[in-house]
Amino acid sequence: MTKGAKRVLITLCALAWTVVLWAFFTYSIPSLEGYWLDIIGMLIMMVVVSLFPIHVKGTNISLIQGISLAVFLHFGLLIELVLVQVTIAASMIRLKYPLYRFGTSSLMFMLVSASAALVYYLLGGEVGGLGMNEYPKIIPVLGYSLTAILTNHFILYLLRRYIYKETSSLFDKDFLWEMFMESFILPVGITFYIIYSQLGTTAILFVGIPFVVISLFVNMYHSSQKINHLLKFTSKIGQELTESLKVDEILDIYMDRITKMLKVDYAYILDIEDETQLRVNRKYESKRAFHADHPYLLKGEGISGKVWESGHSLRFTARHQLRKYSRGFLPVSVQSVLSVPMIRNHEVVGVITFASNQKKAYDKAHAMILEILSNYLAVAIDKAKNYEATKNKSERCHLTNLYNYRYFEDMLSEMYMNYEETHKPFSLILMDIDHFKRVNDTYGHQSGNIVLCQVADRLVDIIGKHGTVARYGGEEFVIVLPNMDHAESLDLAEAIREDISSSHFTIKNDLGDLRNKRIHLTVSIGVSTAPLQGEDPLTLIRNADRAMYTGAKQQGRNKVASYIG
């Protein structure tokens, strides 16, 4: 909504209030003598039940409509208007809504009350107390109630369609639900009116105290049920996180579950990098989101930086609250933000930030739950990283960082098992560096190690995503090529041989002048393809090895040979 439209709403609200108060003090004071205490009691009832509505299936049900009906039937429109407006003001203050929102709600309820009262009078209804054995006219009361529902629903429809640009039908499920709940609240209001007419102030105690107590207890029950539901969901997510041993999988599980549990339009998991800045590791952005770049954040910078600096969560329920914290990385549509630290061993190891385009999307219960889950996440990630590090050590060659023979052997066995389903050929390249012993003898074993590392890096660059490179042992390397037939693997092997033979490798002469020296290398390569050239892993390796020695090395080296047999 534009600033101009907000000013117009506030001005109209102020004028309407002026008219109502003028009419109240001009026409109502004589009829209120002796009723001030009762009116104050009813106002307290209305305020309390509005602040603590009953929650049913995600809808807030407030008994304020029943009380306001009784007020209208006994005291008339002006008293009802004033009490309803004061109740709205109290709710807006508690919920910290901006002034223009109060103007919108105030004007809307004035129109609702005035329209309902007009229909009531046109149908022959009268206001005032009832005598003994008297009952209110049911037709005017029903007209009043139905008009209030229709007017309220129609105004909300116009606001959603033309102010907030939302698409919705005039008579939807919300309207039917509202009609159903009014059928429950209407008898409550009529009963309160009848009892008050008969008993006076005593009725406020008999009816008001149960109203307030029911609202408070049901609200407390709903809050506890909500927290219990969130805790159960939290426990389930925590179990899923701790069961996984892959960091990426853990992050994906967390993001997927949280975005389903909460009203999330934007979600970011940020890691602390080099102890100096935060970096986005995972993000979720709804379809309506802008896909902006996410720069690094320093400690104390922006909302996430503040959480990192303080080690405490930050929660914002409206746009104006977060302006002084946000650096503008979130879109202007964001209204609610919840940012919590990830703590491990009493240190902040990351930050999780959620944002919603809806106001008051996150409450204290959500903050508590997310703080628990953030610690689950930190522990799960730490556990997965330790596992991956240990697994990496057992699967990798500590010198070249290539996969080792053990990993290669397991991988090849798995490929044979998968072949039973896919029936797609796969190939094996076995490569040996020619005259590698001369490198060690001439320049030293450390220089030989450097050569092995450089060759390993070159192989990884050449193979890329086409296959997996492993160190077979000593100066031998093996390459597994899934879904690659024999001709294709021979072409790739030839490309490897040409690349290495035409390249320079820089080493330090450890056994001489210690200066850097550029040397040339050649390699001998053997190729075999499953299943025709090896029905099991051992046979495939043996045949590639035979091709390498008999077809390449024994034929002068610096060659690619294929197993024939």
Short mmCIF file of N, CA, C and O in Angstrom, two decimals, residues 227-289:
data_model
loop_
_atom_site.label_atom_id
_atom_site.label_comp_id
_atom_site.label_asym_id
_atom_site.label_seq_id
_atom_site.Cartn_x
_atom_site.Cartn_y
_atom_site.Cartn_z
N ILE A 227 3.12 -26.42 20.74
CA ILE A 227 4.51 -26.69 21.12
C ILE A 227 4.79 -28.19 21.09
O ILE A 227 5.85 -28.64 20.63
N ASN A 228 3.83 -28.99 21.59
CA ASN A 228 4.01 -30.45 21.56
C ASN A 228 4.14 -30.97 20.13
O ASN A 228 4.97 -31.84 19.84
N HIS A 229 3.32 -30.42 19.23
CA HIS A 229 3.39 -30.82 17.83
C HIS A 229 4.75 -30.46 17.24
O HIS A 229 5.38 -31.28 16.55
N LEU A 230 5.21 -29.25 17.54
CA LEU A 230 6.50 -28.81 17.03
C LEU A 230 7.64 -29.66 17.61
O LEU A 230 8.60 -29.99 16.91
N LEU A 231 7.52 -30.01 18.89
CA LEU A 231 8.56 -30.82 19.52
C LEU A 231 8.62 -32.23 18.91
O LEU A 231 9.71 -32.77 18.70
N LYS A 232 7.45 -32.80 18.61
CA LYS A 232 7.43 -34.11 17.96
C LYS A 232 8.07 -34.03 16.58
O LYS A 232 8.84 -34.91 16.19
N PHE A 233 7.73 -32.97 15.86
CA PHE A 233 8.30 -32.79 14.53
C PHE A 233 9.81 -32.57 14.64
O PHE A 233 10.58 -33.08 13.81
N THR A 234 10.21 -31.83 15.66
CA THR A 234 11.63 -31.57 15.88
C THR A 234 12.39 -32.86 16.16
O THR A 234 13.48 -33.09 15.63
N SER A 235 11.80 -33.71 17.00
CA SER A 235 12.44 -34.98 17.32
C SER A 235 12.59 -35.85 16.08
O SER A 235 13.64 -36.48 15.88
N LYS A 236 11.57 -35.84 15.23
CA LYS A 236 11.62 -36.63 14.01
C LYS A 236 12.72 -36.11 13.06
O LYS A 236 13.50 -36.89 12.51
N ILE A 237 12.79 -34.79 12.92
CA ILE A 237 13.81 -34.20 12.06
C ILE A 237 15.20 -34.47 12.62
O ILE A 237 16.14 -34.82 11.89
N GLY A 238 15.34 -34.31 13.95
CA GLY A 238 16.62 -34.56 14.58
C GLY A 238 17.11 -35.98 14.36
O GLY A 238 18.30 -36.21 14.11
N GLN A 239 16.18 -36.93 14.42
CA GLN A 239 16.55 -38.33 14.17
C GLN A 239 17.00 -38.53 12.73
O GLN A 239 18.00 -39.22 12.48
N GLU A 240 16.29 -37.91 11.80
CA GLU A 240 16.68 -38.02 10.38
C GLU A 240 18.07 -37.42 10.14
O GLU A 240 18.86 -37.97 9.38
N LEU A 241 18.35 -36.30 10.81
CA LEU A 241 19.64 -35.64 10.61
C LEU A 241 20.78 -36.50 11.12
O LEU A 241 21.83 -36.61 10.48
N THR A 242 20.58 -37.09 12.29
CA THR A 242 21.66 -37.87 12.89
C THR A 242 21.86 -39.22 12.20
O THR A 242 22.90 -39.84 12.35
N GLU A 243 20.84 -39.68 11.44
CA GLU A 243 20.98 -40.96 10.74
C GLU A 243 21.84 -40.85 9.49
O GLU A 243 22.41 -41.82 9.04
N SER A 244 21.92 -39.65 8.92
CA SER A 244 22.69 -39.47 7.69
C SER A 244 24.16 -39.18 8.01
O SER A 244 24.47 -38.56 9.02
N LEU A 245 25.03 -39.62 7.13
CA LEU A 245 26.46 -39.41 7.31
C LEU A 245 27.07 -38.62 6.15
O LEU A 245 28.29 -38.61 5.97
N LYS A 246 26.20 -37.94 5.38
CA LYS A 246 26.66 -37.11 4.28
C LYS A 246 26.23 -35.67 4.53
O LYS A 246 25.04 -35.41 4.75
N VAL A 247 27.17 -34.74 4.48
CA VAL A 247 26.88 -33.35 4.80
C VAL A 247 25.82 -32.78 3.86
O VAL A 247 24.85 -32.14 4.31
N ASP A 248 25.97 -33.00 2.57
CA ASP A 248 25.01 -32.46 1.61
C ASP A 248 23.61 -33.02 1.85
O ASP A 248 22.61 -32.30 1.76
N GLU A 249 23.54 -34.29 2.16
CA GLU A 249 22.24 -34.93 2.41
C GLU A 249 21.61 -34.36 3.67
O GLU A 249 20.39 -34.13 3.72
N ILE A 250 22.40 -34.11 4.69
CA ILE A 250 21.90 -33.53 5.94
C ILE A 250 21.31 -32.15 5.69
O ILE A 250 20.22 -31.82 6.17
N LEU A 251 22.03 -31.33 4.95
CA LEU A 251 21.55 -29.98 4.66
C LEU A 251 20.27 -30.02 3.84
O LEU A 251 19.34 -29.22 4.07
N ASP A 252 20.19 -30.93 2.89
CA ASP A 252 18.99 -31.05 2.07
C ASP A 252 17.79 -31.50 2.91
O ASP A 252 16.68 -30.97 2.74
N ILE A 253 18.00 -32.45 3.79
CA ILE A 253 16.92 -32.93 4.67
C ILE A 253 16.42 -31.78 5.55
O ILE A 253 15.21 -31.55 5.68
N TYR A 254 17.35 -31.07 6.16
CA TYR A 254 16.99 -29.98 7.06
C TYR A 254 16.17 -28.92 6.31
O TYR A 254 15.11 -28.49 6.78
N MET A 255 16.66 -28.50 5.16
CA MET A 255 15.98 -27.45 4.41
C MET A 255 14.60 -27.90 3.96
O MET A 255 13.63 -27.14 4.03
N ASP A 256 14.49 -29.14 3.51
CA ASP A 256 13.21 -29.65 3.04
C ASP A 256 12.19 -29.72 4.18
O ASP A 256 11.03 -29.29 4.02
N ARG A 257 12.59 -30.24 5.33
CA ARG A 257 11.64 -30.40 6.44
C ARG A 257 11.22 -29.05 7.03
O ARG A 257 10.04 -28.84 7.34
N ILE A 258 12.16 -28.14 7.19
CA ILE A 258 11.84 -26.86 7.81
C ILE A 258 10.92 -26.03 6.93
O ILE A 258 9.98 -25.38 7.41
N THR A 259 11.17 -26.02 5.63
CA THR A 259 10.33 -25.22 4.73
C THR A 259 8.91 -25.77 4.65
O THR A 259 8.00 -25.06 4.23
N LYS A 260 8.72 -27.03 5.05
CA LYS A 260 7.38 -27.60 5.11
C LYS A 260 6.72 -27.34 6.47
O LYS A 260 5.50 -27.26 6.56
N MET A 261 7.53 -27.23 7.50
CA MET A 261 7.00 -27.05 8.85
C MET A 261 6.60 -25.60 9.12
O MET A 261 5.61 -25.32 9.79
N LEU A 262 7.36 -24.64 8.58
CA LEU A 262 7.12 -23.23 8.86
C LEU A 262 6.70 -22.49 7.60
O LEU A 262 6.84 -22.99 6.48
N LYS A 263 6.21 -21.28 7.81
CA LYS A 263 5.88 -20.41 6.69
C LYS A 263 7.17 -19.73 6.22
O LYS A 263 7.57 -18.70 6.76
N VAL A 264 7.81 -20.34 5.25
CA VAL A 264 9.13 -19.88 4.81
C VAL A 264 9.08 -19.51 3.33
O VAL A 264 8.68 -20.33 2.49
N ASP A 265 9.45 -18.29 3.00
CA ASP A 265 9.62 -17.88 1.61
C ASP A 265 11.09 -17.84 1.23
O ASP A 265 11.43 -18.00 0.06
N TYR A 266 11.95 -17.63 2.23
CA TYR A 266 13.39 -17.58 1.99
C TYR A 266 14.09 -18.22 3.19
O TYR A 266 13.72 -17.97 4.34
N ALA A 267 15.07 -19.07 2.90
CA ALA A 267 15.81 -19.73 3.97
C ALA A 267 17.28 -19.83 3.56
O ALA A 267 17.58 -20.16 2.42
N TYR A 268 18.17 -19.54 4.52
CA TYR A 268 19.61 -19.55 4.23
C TYR A 268 20.36 -20.21 5.38
O TYR A 268 20.11 -19.93 6.55
N ILE A 269 21.26 -21.12 5.02
CA ILE A 269 22.19 -21.70 5.98
C ILE A 269 23.56 -21.12 5.65
O ILE A 269 24.05 -21.28 4.54
N LEU A 270 24.16 -20.44 6.61
CA LEU A 270 25.42 -19.76 6.39
C LEU A 270 26.52 -20.38 7.24
O LEU A 270 26.32 -20.67 8.43
N ASP A 271 27.68 -20.61 6.63
CA ASP A 271 28.84 -21.15 7.32
C ASP A 271 29.83 -20.03 7.63
O ASP A 271 29.92 -19.05 6.89
N ILE A 272 30.57 -20.21 8.72
CA ILE A 272 31.66 -19.28 9.03
C ILE A 272 32.90 -19.74 8.27
O ILE A 272 33.33 -20.88 8.41
N GLU A 273 33.44 -18.86 7.48
CA GLU A 273 34.58 -19.19 6.64
C GLU A 273 35.80 -18.39 7.10
O GLU A 273 35.76 -17.16 7.18
N ASP A 274 36.87 -19.10 7.40
CA ASP A 274 38.15 -18.48 7.82
C ASP A 274 38.00 -17.61 9.07
O ASP A 274 38.78 -16.67 9.28
N GLU A 275 36.96 -17.89 9.87
CA GLU A 275 36.74 -17.16 11.13
C GLU A 275 36.51 -15.67 10.93
O GLU A 275 36.52 -14.89 11.88
N THR A 276 36.29 -15.24 9.67
CA THR A 276 36.16 -13.80 9.42
C THR A 276 34.86 -13.42 8.73
O THR A 276 34.44 -12.26 8.82
N GLN A 277 34.19 -14.36 8.07
CA GLN A 277 33.00 -13.98 7.31
C GLN A 277 32.02 -15.15 7.17
O GLN A 277 32.40 -16.31 7.30
N LEU A 278 30.77 -14.79 6.92
CA LEU A 278 29.73 -15.77 6.70
C LEU A 278 29.50 -15.97 5.21
O LEU A 278 29.49 -15.00 4.45
N ARG A 279 29.31 -17.21 4.81
CA ARG A 279 29.07 -17.53 3.41
C ARG A 279 27.83 -18.42 3.30
O ARG A 279 27.64 -19.34 4.09
N VAL A 280 26.95 -18.13 2.35
CA VAL A 280 25.74 -18.93 2.14
C VAL A 280 26.14 -20.31 1.62
O VAL A 280 26.76 -20.43 0.58
N ASN A 281 25.75 -21.33 2.37
CA ASN A 281 26.05 -22.71 2.00
C ASN A 281 24.85 -23.38 1.34
O ASN A 281 24.99 -24.17 0.42
N ARG A 282 23.66 -23.09 1.85
CA ARG A 282 22.42 -23.61 1.29
C ARG A 282 21.38 -22.49 1.30
O ARG A 282 21.34 -21.69 2.22
N LYS A 283 20.53 -22.49 0.29
CA LYS A 283 19.47 -21.49 0.28
C LYS A 283 18.20 -22.08 -0.32
O LYS A 283 18.24 -22.99 -1.14
N TYR A 284 17.07 -21.53 0.13
CA TYR A 284 15.77 -21.87 -0.43
C TYR A 284 15.07 -20.56 -0.71
O TYR A 284 15.00 -19.68 0.16
N GLU A 285 14.56 -20.40 -1.92
CA GLU A 285 13.82 -19.20 -2.28
C GLU A 285 12.57 -19.62 -3.02
O GLU A 285 12.64 -20.41 -3.95
N SER A 286 11.44 -19.10 -2.58
CA SER A 286 10.17 -19.47 -3.20
C SER A 286 10.12 -18.95 -4.64
O SER A 286 10.97 -18.17 -5.07
N LYS A 287 9.11 -19.36 -5.36
CA LYS A 287 8.99 -18.97 -6.76
C LYS A 287 8.88 -17.46 -6.92
O LYS A 287 9.26 -16.91 -7.95
N ARG A 288 8.35 -16.81 -5.90
CA ARG A 288 8.19 -15.36 -6.00
C ARG A 288 9.45 -14.61 -5.61
O ARG A 288 9.52 -13.40 -5.65
N ALA A 289 10.46 -15.36 -5.19
CA ALA A 289 11.65 -14.70 -4.65
C ALA A 289 12.52 -14.12 -5.75
O ALA A 289 12.51 -14.55 -6.87
#
